[in-house]
Amino acid sequence: QVFGFAYSTGMQSYRLEVGAGASPSSWQAIGGGSAPVQGGSLGAWNTAGLSAGTYTMRLVVEDRAAGTVYSSPVVFTVGP
């Protein structure tokens, strides 16, 4: 489980994404919703079966006024 905050006054939706490497060229959604989350579960990341290496996670919020807002990415290392 990944816990955190996805909230803005004009929030329409959010999604939690993961990509391979430190600067992914593509992203996979692993969670999301349309209701604000304040200190709760944003999604679940099942690392079983992943190749060992570096992965990056980010939170994306769609906001009526601000448009698409990206969190600072967090880089993880998955080991065997």
PDB file of C-alpha atoms in Angstrom:
ATOM      1  CA  GLN A   1       0.000   0.000   0.000  1.00  0.00           C
ATOM      2  CA  VAL A   2       1.069   3.553  -0.714  1.00  0.00           C
ATOM      3  CA  PHE A   3      -0.295   6.137   1.712  1.00  0.00           C
ATOM      4  CA  GLY A   4      -0.359   9.898   1.325  1.00  0.00           C
ATOM      5  CA  PHE A   5      -2.381  12.943   0.329  1.00  0.00           C
ATOM      6  CA  ALA A   6      -4.124  13.767  -2.962  1.00  0.00           C
ATOM      7  CA  TYR A   7      -6.069  16.951  -2.426  1.00  0.00           C
ATOM      8  CA  SER A   8      -6.732  20.356  -3.949  1.00  0.00           C
ATOM      9  CA  THR A   9      -9.788  22.593  -3.746  1.00  0.00           C
ATOM     10  CA  GLY A  10     -10.442  22.076  -7.464  1.00  0.00           C
ATOM     11  CA  MET A  11      -9.410  18.433  -7.656  1.00  0.00           C
ATOM     12  CA  GLN A  12     -11.184  16.364 -10.293  1.00  0.00           C
ATOM     13  CA  SER A  13      -9.147  13.165  -9.964  1.00  0.00           C
ATOM     14  CA  TYR A  14      -5.767  11.706  -9.057  1.00  0.00           C
ATOM     15  CA  ARG A  15      -3.657   8.776 -10.138  1.00  0.00           C
ATOM     16  CA  LEU A  16      -0.585   7.127  -8.689  1.00  0.00           C
ATOM     17  CA  GLU A  17       1.902   6.056 -11.362  1.00  0.00           C
ATOM     18  CA  VAL A  18       5.074   3.947 -11.548  1.00  0.00           C
ATOM     19  CA  GLY A  19       7.662   3.726 -14.300  1.00  0.00           C
ATOM     20  CA  ALA A  20      10.918   1.841 -14.853  1.00  0.00           C
ATOM     21  CA  GLY A  21      14.183   3.707 -14.342  1.00  0.00           C
ATOM     22  CA  ALA A  22      15.052   7.058 -12.782  1.00  0.00           C
ATOM     23  CA  SER A  23      13.414   9.032 -15.633  1.00  0.00           C
ATOM     24  CA  PRO A  24      10.659   6.805 -17.055  1.00  0.00           C
ATOM     25  CA  SER A  25       9.519   7.288 -20.640  1.00  0.00           C
ATOM     26  CA  SER A  26       6.191   5.611 -19.836  1.00  0.00           C
ATOM     27  CA  TRP A  27       4.069   5.305 -16.718  1.00  0.00           C
ATOM     28  CA  GLN A  28       1.629   2.698 -15.396  1.00  0.00           C
ATOM     29  CA  ALA A  29      -1.249   3.723 -13.125  1.00  0.00           C
ATOM     30  CA  ILE A  30      -1.369   1.672  -9.912  1.00  0.00           C
ATOM     31  CA  GLY A  31      -4.089   3.636  -8.140  1.00  0.00           C
ATOM     32  CA  GLY A  32      -6.396   6.569  -8.494  1.00  0.00           C
ATOM     33  CA  GLY A  33      -9.793   8.024  -7.856  1.00  0.00           C
ATOM     34  CA  SER A  34     -11.970  11.107  -7.863  1.00  0.00           C
ATOM     35  CA  ALA A  35     -12.389  11.636  -4.112  1.00  0.00           C
ATOM     36  CA  PRO A  36      -9.734  13.579  -2.168  1.00  0.00           C
ATOM     37  CA  VAL A  37      -7.389  11.467  -0.017  1.00  0.00           C
ATOM     38  CA  GLN A  38      -5.959  12.995   3.147  1.00  0.00           C
ATOM     39  CA  GLY A  39      -3.598  10.565   4.837  1.00  0.00           C
ATOM     40  CA  GLY A  40      -5.069   7.418   3.328  1.00  0.00           C
ATOM     41  CA  SER A  41      -4.322   4.783   0.724  1.00  0.00           C
ATOM     42  CA  LEU A  42      -3.518   6.121  -2.745  1.00  0.00           C
ATOM     43  CA  GLY A  43      -2.964   2.706  -4.291  1.00  0.00           C
ATOM     44  CA  ALA A  44      -1.106  -0.584  -4.019  1.00  0.00           C
ATOM     45  CA  TRP A  45       2.135  -1.447  -5.752  1.00  0.00           C
ATOM     46  CA  ASN A  46       2.729  -5.165  -6.153  1.00  0.00           C
ATOM     47  CA  THR A  47       6.455  -5.583  -6.764  1.00  0.00           C
ATOM     48  CA  ALA A  48       6.269  -9.386  -7.100  1.00  0.00           C
ATOM     49  CA  GLY A  49       7.628 -10.412 -10.460  1.00  0.00           C
ATOM     50  CA  LEU A  50       9.379  -7.108 -11.172  1.00  0.00           C
ATOM     51  CA  SER A  51      12.926  -7.233 -12.458  1.00  0.00           C
ATOM     52  CA  ALA A  52      15.512  -5.939 -10.019  1.00  0.00           C
ATOM     53  CA  GLY A  53      16.322  -2.307 -10.706  1.00  0.00           C
ATOM     54  CA  THR A  54      15.266   1.287 -10.280  1.00  0.00           C
ATOM     55  CA  TYR A  55      11.646   2.436 -10.445  1.00  0.00           C
ATOM     56  CA  THR A  56      10.072   5.869 -10.044  1.00  0.00           C
ATOM     57  CA  MET A  57       6.690   6.728  -8.543  1.00  0.00           C
ATOM     58  CA  ARG A  58       4.710   9.951  -8.887  1.00  0.00           C
ATOM     59  CA  LEU A  59       1.297  11.311  -7.974  1.00  0.00           C
ATOM     60  CA  VAL A  60      -0.694  13.184 -10.624  1.00  0.00           C
ATOM     61  CA  VAL A  61      -3.650  15.398  -9.702  1.00  0.00           C
ATOM     62  CA  GLU A  62      -6.073  16.790 -12.260  1.00  0.00           C
ATOM     63  CA  ASP A  63      -7.300  20.174 -11.004  1.00  0.00           C
ATOM     64  CA  ARG A  64      -9.991  22.395 -12.541  1.00  0.00           C
ATOM     65  CA  ALA A  65      -7.949  25.587 -12.123  1.00  0.00           C
ATOM     66  CA  ALA A  66      -4.323  24.405 -12.216  1.00  0.00           C
ATOM     67  CA  GLY A  67      -4.662  21.622 -14.807  1.00  0.00           C
ATOM     68  CA  THR A  68      -2.382  18.617 -14.410  1.00  0.00           C
ATOM     69  CA  VAL A  69      -0.157  18.823 -11.316  1.00  0.00           C
ATOM     70  CA  TYR A  70       2.706  16.365 -10.745  1.00  0.00           C
ATOM     71  CA  SER A  71       4.311  15.536  -7.390  1.00  0.00           C
ATOM     72  CA  SER A  72       8.059  15.329  -7.025  1.00  0.00           C
ATOM     73  CA  PRO A  73       9.020  11.835  -8.173  1.00  0.00           C
ATOM     74  CA  VAL A  74      10.263   9.261  -5.663  1.00  0.00           C
ATOM     75  CA  VAL A  75      12.895   6.760  -6.836  1.00  0.00           C
ATOM     76  CA  PHE A  76      12.959   3.178  -5.480  1.00  0.00           C
ATOM     77  CA  THR A  77      15.310   0.266  -5.922  1.00  0.00           C
ATOM     78  CA  VAL A  78      13.698  -3.165  -6.164  1.00  0.00           C
ATOM     79  CA  GLY A  79      15.994  -6.045  -5.322  1.00  0.00           C
ATOM     80  CA  PRO A  80      15.777  -9.739  -6.113  1.00  0.00           C
TER      81      PRO A  80
END
